Amino acid sequence: MIRKTYHLKFITPCFCAGAIQDKAEIRVPSIRGQLRWWFRALGGSAEEESAIFGCVASDSGKGSALRITVTDFKPAAPWPPPSFTPNDATSYVWHFARESGKAPNSGRGVHGPRWKTEGAIAPGGKFSLHLTFLRPLPQELQSTFDNALQAFLGLGALGLRNTRGLGAFHCQEARSIDELSSLLTTKGFIVAKRSNPDVFQTWKLALEDWSTWLRYNLRKLHKADRFSSLGGISPRQTSAIHFRPIELSSGNISWLAFEAPHQRVQQRHSPTLLTPHSFSGEATRASTPGLFSTRTESVWFCDIRAPVDR
């Protein structure tokens, strides 16, 4: 058996829970699910996926070649969920974390069970991730898995709204962002890095920045699309575009967005959105309903109502 250990620290709050929705925890099934997503997104086949992660007896009855465990969790200082209004750009990130799991007809002002200090793992929380290979994999398959693992460690996230920057972490053993960006590009991804500015002092400032780009740029441009790489509700489909904060060696935060190949993660084709897009210059936001401000580019004000979760 071969065992490898990785050390992770959360950059943004992680809303990840099991049966008890109001108590956050780091769940091995969530990690396994994310590794499978990255394996498929990078081009791994269903047969190769089964060879690593196992499959049901009706297919071949093969058990997983990979054992995953989590140890040494060290919580950070408690993080209280923020106040926000539908007019805030950050509502595009926070709204569904706040409303998730809320009972139907529970009334105005009642939030979901996760929206409390204990419902999220606070930024700064740390844990160790252990991967044990129970049997050797063929060299080519091992290489494909290693790429998926490194992509997860460097650009992955856990829990609710992980496509919108929540549950992001920093891993000491991950490859550099430039290496990972190059890897993703060769595998058909589109990667768009934030520039001018590209450094923020805190994750909160970075989150406000990418939320503004998402709300007043990408979503404004494609709000009429019933299905796009931002996701859809009929059929229910998660977003192929992920926003991901990055912790720099200085301790400051940068961020990027990447778009996974649609046929691998959405099983259908829609126009790519990040190909012509540049996250450069200062983001533009609406300061009051019905108004918009212009900094480096003009962006028309868009509908301020809470969006559907994509």
Short mmCIF file of C-alpha atoms in Angstrom, two decimals:
data_model
loop_
_atom_site.label_atom_id
_atom_site.label_comp_id
_atom_site.label_asym_id
_atom_site.label_seq_id
_atom_site.Cartn_x
_atom_site.Cartn_y
_atom_site.Cartn_z
CA MET A 1 0.00 0.00 0.00
CA ILE A 2 1.12 3.55 -0.75
CA ARG A 3 0.01 6.38 1.53
CA LYS A 4 0.24 10.08 0.75
CA THR A 5 -0.60 12.99 3.06
CA TYR A 6 -1.61 16.55 2.19
CA HIS A 7 -2.15 19.57 4.44
CA LEU A 8 -5.05 21.89 3.69
CA LYS A 9 -6.29 25.19 5.10
CA PHE A 10 -9.62 26.79 4.21
CA ILE A 11 -9.53 30.20 2.54
CA THR A 12 -13.28 30.80 2.53
CA PRO A 13 -16.12 29.42 4.70
CA CYS A 14 -17.05 25.82 3.93
CA PHE A 15 -20.71 24.81 4.20
CA CYS A 16 -20.26 21.05 4.19
CA ALA A 17 -22.41 18.84 6.42
CA GLY A 18 -23.79 15.35 6.76
CA ALA A 19 -27.12 14.30 8.26
CA ILE A 20 -26.96 17.14 10.80
CA GLN A 21 -27.27 20.13 8.49
CA ASP A 22 -26.48 22.79 11.07
CA LYS A 23 -23.11 21.30 12.05
CA ALA A 24 -20.31 21.62 9.50
CA GLU A 25 -17.85 18.79 9.05
CA ILE A 26 -15.24 17.67 6.55
CA ARG A 27 -16.80 14.68 4.83
CA VAL A 28 -14.82 12.00 3.03
CA PRO A 29 -17.70 11.34 0.55
CA SER A 30 -17.53 15.01 -0.47
CA ILE A 31 -13.81 14.75 -1.13
CA ARG A 32 -14.26 11.52 -3.05
CA GLY A 33 -17.01 13.13 -5.12
CA GLN A 34 -14.83 16.10 -5.97
CA LEU A 35 -11.95 13.84 -7.00
CA ARG A 36 -14.30 11.93 -9.29
CA TRP A 37 -15.53 15.21 -10.81
CA TRP A 38 -11.98 16.34 -11.55
CA PHE A 39 -11.09 12.92 -12.98
CA ARG A 40 -14.00 13.11 -15.43
CA ALA A 41 -13.44 16.78 -16.21
CA LEU A 42 -9.83 16.09 -17.17
CA GLY A 43 -10.87 13.37 -19.59
CA GLY A 44 -10.91 10.15 -17.57
CA SER A 45 -13.30 7.49 -18.89
CA ALA A 46 -16.06 5.75 -16.96
CA GLU A 47 -14.08 2.49 -17.03
CA GLU A 48 -10.98 4.20 -15.67
CA GLU A 49 -13.05 5.91 -12.99
CA SER A 50 -14.43 2.54 -11.89
CA ALA A 51 -10.94 1.08 -11.75
CA ILE A 52 -9.91 3.74 -9.24
CA PHE A 53 -13.04 4.49 -7.24
CA GLY A 54 -14.86 1.17 -7.56
CA CYS A 55 -18.27 0.31 -8.98
CA VAL A 56 -21.43 -1.56 -8.01
CA ALA A 57 -21.60 -5.33 -8.13
CA SER A 58 -24.01 -5.35 -11.08
CA ASP A 59 -21.24 -3.83 -13.20
CA SER A 60 -18.14 -5.70 -12.10
CA GLY A 61 -18.13 -5.70 -8.32
CA LYS A 62 -14.71 -4.11 -8.05
CA GLY A 63 -13.93 -2.26 -4.83
CA SER A 64 -12.19 1.09 -4.70
CA ALA A 65 -8.42 1.16 -5.10
CA LEU A 66 -8.35 4.32 -3.01
CA ARG A 67 -8.96 4.84 0.70
CA ILE A 68 -9.47 8.44 1.89
CA THR A 69 -9.24 9.58 5.51
CA VAL A 70 -9.20 12.97 7.23
CA THR A 71 -7.35 13.69 10.48
CA ASP A 72 -5.96 16.50 12.62
CA PHE A 73 -8.79 18.98 12.06
CA LYS A 74 -7.94 22.29 13.76
CA PRO A 75 -10.77 24.82 13.76
CA ALA A 76 -10.14 28.52 13.34
CA ALA A 77 -11.82 31.35 15.22
CA PRO A 78 -15.63 31.16 14.83
CA TRP A 79 -16.98 32.86 11.74
CA PRO A 80 -20.41 34.55 11.97
CA PRO A 81 -22.39 34.56 8.70
CA PRO A 82 -22.58 38.08 7.22
CA SER A 83 -25.57 40.33 6.75
CA PHE A 84 -26.41 41.21 3.17
CA THR A 85 -29.30 42.43 1.04
CA PRO A 86 -30.51 41.33 -2.41
CA ASN A 87 -28.89 44.51 -3.77
CA ASP A 88 -25.41 43.41 -2.71
CA ALA A 89 -23.27 41.73 -5.36
CA THR A 90 -22.26 39.12 -2.78
CA SER A 91 -25.86 37.92 -2.54
CA TYR A 92 -25.05 35.83 -5.63
CA VAL A 93 -22.70 33.82 -3.41
CA TRP A 94 -24.36 33.97 0.01
CA HIS A 95 -28.06 33.70 -0.82
CA PHE A 96 -28.28 29.94 -1.33
CA ALA A 97 -25.99 29.17 1.57
CA ARG A 98 -28.39 31.16 3.74
CA GLU A 99 -31.59 29.64 2.33
CA SER A 100 -30.44 26.04 1.81
CA GLY A 101 -32.53 23.55 3.77
CA LYS A 102 -35.15 26.05 4.88
CA ALA A 103 -38.55 24.52 5.50
CA PRO A 104 -41.24 25.46 2.95
CA ASN A 105 -43.52 28.32 3.98
CA SER A 106 -41.27 29.14 6.93
CA GLY A 107 -41.84 32.83 6.49
CA ARG A 108 -39.79 35.94 5.94
CA GLY A 109 -36.62 36.31 7.99
CA VAL A 110 -36.24 32.58 8.66
CA HIS A 111 -33.00 31.14 7.32
CA GLY A 112 -31.78 27.64 6.58
CA PRO A 113 -30.07 25.49 9.23
CA ARG A 114 -26.58 26.12 7.87
CA TRP A 115 -26.72 29.87 8.32
CA LYS A 116 -25.12 29.98 11.75
CA THR A 117 -21.60 29.92 13.14
CA GLU A 118 -21.62 26.15 13.63
CA GLY A 119 -22.95 25.59 10.12
CA ALA A 120 -19.70 26.51 8.36
CA ILE A 121 -16.04 25.67 8.81
CA ALA A 122 -14.38 29.03 9.30
CA PRO A 123 -11.57 30.34 7.11
CA GLY A 124 -8.27 29.26 8.61
CA GLY A 125 -9.53 25.83 9.63
CA LYS A 126 -6.95 23.13 8.86
CA PHE A 127 -6.94 19.38 8.30
CA SER A 128 -4.78 16.58 6.95
CA LEU A 129 -5.92 14.51 3.99
CA HIS A 130 -4.59 10.97 3.63
CA LEU A 131 -4.86 8.91 0.44
CA THR A 132 -3.99 5.22 0.60
CA PHE A 133 -3.70 3.18 -2.59
CA LEU A 134 -4.81 -0.37 -1.78
CA ARG A 135 -3.49 -1.76 -5.06
CA PRO A 136 -1.19 -0.38 -7.74
CA LEU A 137 -2.66 1.30 -10.80
CA PRO A 138 -1.29 1.09 -14.32
CA GLN A 139 1.21 3.88 -14.92
CA GLU A 140 -0.95 5.83 -17.37
CA LEU A 141 -4.02 5.60 -15.14
CA GLN A 142 -1.96 6.65 -12.12
CA SER A 143 -0.75 9.69 -14.05
CA THR A 144 -4.32 10.66 -14.97
CA PHE A 145 -5.41 10.34 -11.35
CA ASP A 146 -2.40 12.35 -10.14
CA ASN A 147 -3.42 15.21 -12.43
CA ALA A 148 -6.98 15.09 -11.08
CA LEU A 149 -5.67 15.04 -7.52
CA GLN A 150 -3.38 18.01 -8.08
CA ALA A 151 -6.17 19.96 -9.78
CA PHE A 152 -8.41 19.28 -6.77
CA LEU A 153 -5.71 20.28 -4.29
CA GLY A 154 -4.88 23.51 -6.12
CA LEU A 155 -8.21 24.58 -7.61
CA GLY A 156 -10.88 22.45 -5.96
CA ALA A 157 -13.34 23.31 -3.20
CA LEU A 158 -15.81 21.57 -0.88
CA GLY A 159 -19.41 22.06 0.14
CA LEU A 160 -22.25 24.32 -0.85
CA ARG A 161 -21.56 26.96 -3.54
CA ASN A 162 -18.10 25.60 -4.26
CA THR A 163 -18.47 26.78 -7.86
CA ARG A 164 -18.80 30.34 -6.54
CA GLY A 165 -15.72 30.42 -4.33
CA LEU A 166 -16.97 28.98 -1.03
CA GLY A 167 -15.18 26.03 0.57
CA ALA A 168 -11.91 26.92 -1.16
CA PHE A 169 -8.66 25.86 0.49
CA HIS A 170 -4.90 26.20 0.19
CA CYS A 171 -2.75 23.06 0.04
CA GLN A 172 0.95 23.14 0.82
CA GLU A 173 1.71 20.25 -1.53
CA ALA A 174 -0.26 21.46 -4.57
CA ARG A 175 1.41 22.40 -7.82
CA SER A 176 1.73 26.07 -8.67
CA ILE A 177 -1.26 27.87 -10.15
CA ASP A 178 0.65 28.46 -13.38
CA GLU A 179 1.34 24.72 -13.70
CA LEU A 180 -2.28 23.86 -13.00
CA SER A 181 -3.56 26.51 -15.40
CA SER A 182 -1.35 25.04 -18.11
CA LEU A 183 -2.60 21.53 -17.31
CA LEU A 184 -6.24 22.59 -17.49
CA THR A 185 -5.70 24.41 -20.76
CA THR A 186 -4.17 21.34 -22.39
CA LYS A 187 -7.22 19.35 -21.26
CA GLY A 188 -9.73 21.68 -22.87
CA PHE A 189 -10.49 24.04 -19.98
CA ILE A 190 -10.62 27.81 -20.33
CA VAL A 191 -8.83 29.71 -17.55
CA ALA A 192 -9.32 33.44 -16.95
CA LYS A 193 -7.20 35.08 -14.27
CA ARG A 194 -8.06 38.30 -12.46
CA SER A 195 -5.77 41.17 -13.45
CA ASN A 196 -5.28 44.83 -12.68
CA PRO A 197 -5.78 44.45 -9.74
CA ASP A 198 -4.91 40.83 -9.10
CA VAL A 199 -4.15 40.98 -5.37
CA PHE A 200 -6.58 41.55 -2.49
CA GLN A 201 -5.70 41.87 1.17
CA THR A 202 -8.49 39.59 2.41
CA TRP A 203 -10.72 36.86 1.05
CA LYS A 204 -13.75 39.06 1.79
CA LEU A 205 -12.49 41.76 -0.57
CA ALA A 206 -11.69 39.16 -3.22
CA LEU A 207 -15.13 37.58 -2.83
CA GLU A 208 -16.83 40.94 -3.25
CA ASP A 209 -14.77 41.48 -6.39
CA TRP A 210 -15.54 38.18 -8.14
CA SER A 211 -19.18 38.39 -7.04
CA THR A 212 -19.42 41.76 -8.74
CA TRP A 213 -17.97 40.39 -11.98
CA LEU A 214 -20.35 37.45 -11.81
CA ARG A 215 -23.45 39.49 -11.11
CA TYR A 216 -22.98 42.61 -13.22
CA ASN A 217 -21.03 41.11 -16.09
CA LEU A 218 -21.40 37.40 -16.83
CA ARG A 219 -24.92 37.03 -15.50
CA LYS A 220 -26.06 40.31 -16.99
CA LEU A 221 -24.81 39.26 -20.40
CA HIS A 222 -26.42 35.83 -20.20
CA LYS A 223 -29.42 36.30 -17.90
CA ALA A 224 -31.85 35.41 -20.69
CA ASP A 225 -30.15 32.09 -21.43
CA ARG A 226 -32.28 29.22 -20.14
CA PHE A 227 -29.25 26.98 -20.16
CA SER A 228 -25.61 27.96 -20.37
CA SER A 229 -22.26 27.01 -18.92
CA LEU A 230 -23.40 28.93 -15.81
CA GLY A 231 -25.85 26.07 -15.26
CA GLY A 232 -29.57 25.58 -15.49
CA ILE A 233 -32.67 24.43 -13.64
CA SER A 234 -34.47 22.47 -16.36
CA PRO A 235 -32.80 20.08 -16.44
CA ARG A 236 -31.06 20.73 -13.15
CA GLN A 237 -27.39 21.24 -13.94
CA THR A 238 -24.48 22.71 -12.02
CA SER A 239 -22.22 25.38 -13.45
CA ALA A 240 -19.24 24.51 -15.65
CA ILE A 241 -17.73 27.87 -14.63
CA HIS A 242 -16.01 27.99 -11.26
CA PHE A 243 -14.70 31.02 -9.41
CA ARG A 244 -11.73 30.14 -7.22
CA PRO A 245 -9.79 32.29 -4.71
CA ILE A 246 -6.06 31.63 -4.48
CA GLU A 247 -3.89 32.25 -1.43
CA LEU A 248 -0.56 33.78 -2.42
CA SER A 249 2.76 33.28 -0.63
CA SER A 250 2.35 36.77 0.82
CA GLY A 251 -0.91 35.74 2.50
CA ASN A 252 -2.93 37.99 0.17
CA ILE A 253 -5.64 36.61 -2.10
CA SER A 254 -6.04 36.50 -5.85
CA TRP A 255 -8.68 34.69 -7.88
CA LEU A 256 -9.41 33.13 -11.22
CA ALA A 257 -12.32 31.57 -13.07
CA PHE A 258 -12.21 28.40 -15.12
CA GLU A 259 -14.69 26.76 -17.46
CA ALA A 260 -14.63 22.98 -17.72
CA PRO A 261 -15.37 21.18 -21.01
CA HIS A 262 -19.16 21.06 -21.17
CA GLN A 263 -19.53 17.56 -22.58
CA ARG A 264 -17.56 16.11 -19.67
CA VAL A 265 -19.34 17.90 -16.81
CA GLN A 266 -22.72 18.92 -18.23
CA GLN A 267 -23.30 16.20 -20.85
CA ARG A 268 -24.42 18.80 -23.36
CA HIS A 269 -22.95 21.63 -25.37
CA SER A 270 -23.56 25.32 -24.88
CA PRO A 271 -21.50 28.34 -25.97
CA THR A 272 -18.35 28.92 -23.92
CA LEU A 273 -18.52 32.14 -21.91
CA LEU A 274 -14.96 32.69 -20.75
CA THR A 275 -13.27 32.51 -24.17
CA PRO A 276 -13.79 36.20 -25.03
CA HIS A 277 -13.89 37.34 -21.42
CA SER A 278 -11.27 39.28 -19.50
CA PHE A 279 -11.44 39.98 -15.76
CA SER A 280 -9.29 43.09 -16.10
CA GLY A 281 -9.73 46.52 -14.56
CA GLU A 282 -12.00 47.46 -11.70
CA ALA A 283 -15.30 45.67 -11.40
CA THR A 284 -18.47 47.72 -11.85
CA ARG A 285 -21.30 47.50 -9.40
CA ALA A 286 -24.71 49.05 -8.89
CA SER A 287 -24.76 51.18 -5.75
CA THR A 288 -28.54 51.60 -5.56
CA PRO A 289 -31.44 49.85 -7.30
CA GLY A 290 -31.93 51.13 -10.84
CA LEU A 291 -28.54 52.82 -11.07
CA PHE A 292 -25.14 51.75 -12.26
CA SER A 293 -21.66 53.20 -11.98
CA THR A 294 -18.91 53.14 -14.59
CA ARG A 295 -15.25 52.68 -13.73
CA THR A 296 -13.25 51.06 -16.51
CA GLU A 297 -16.16 49.80 -18.58
CA SER A 298 -19.91 50.33 -18.93
CA VAL A 299 -22.14 47.60 -17.56
CA TRP A 300 -25.91 48.02 -17.66
CA PHE A 301 -27.74 47.46 -14.42
CA CYS A 302 -29.43 44.08 -14.27
CA ASP A 303 -32.34 42.57 -12.36
CA ILE A 304 -31.60 42.74 -8.63
CA ARG A 305 -33.89 39.90 -7.64
CA ALA A 306 -32.24 36.82 -6.13
CA PRO A 307 -31.19 34.40 -8.90
CA VAL A 308 -31.84 30.72 -9.18
CA ASP A 309 -29.01 28.57 -7.84
CA ARG A 310 -26.66 27.50 -10.58
#
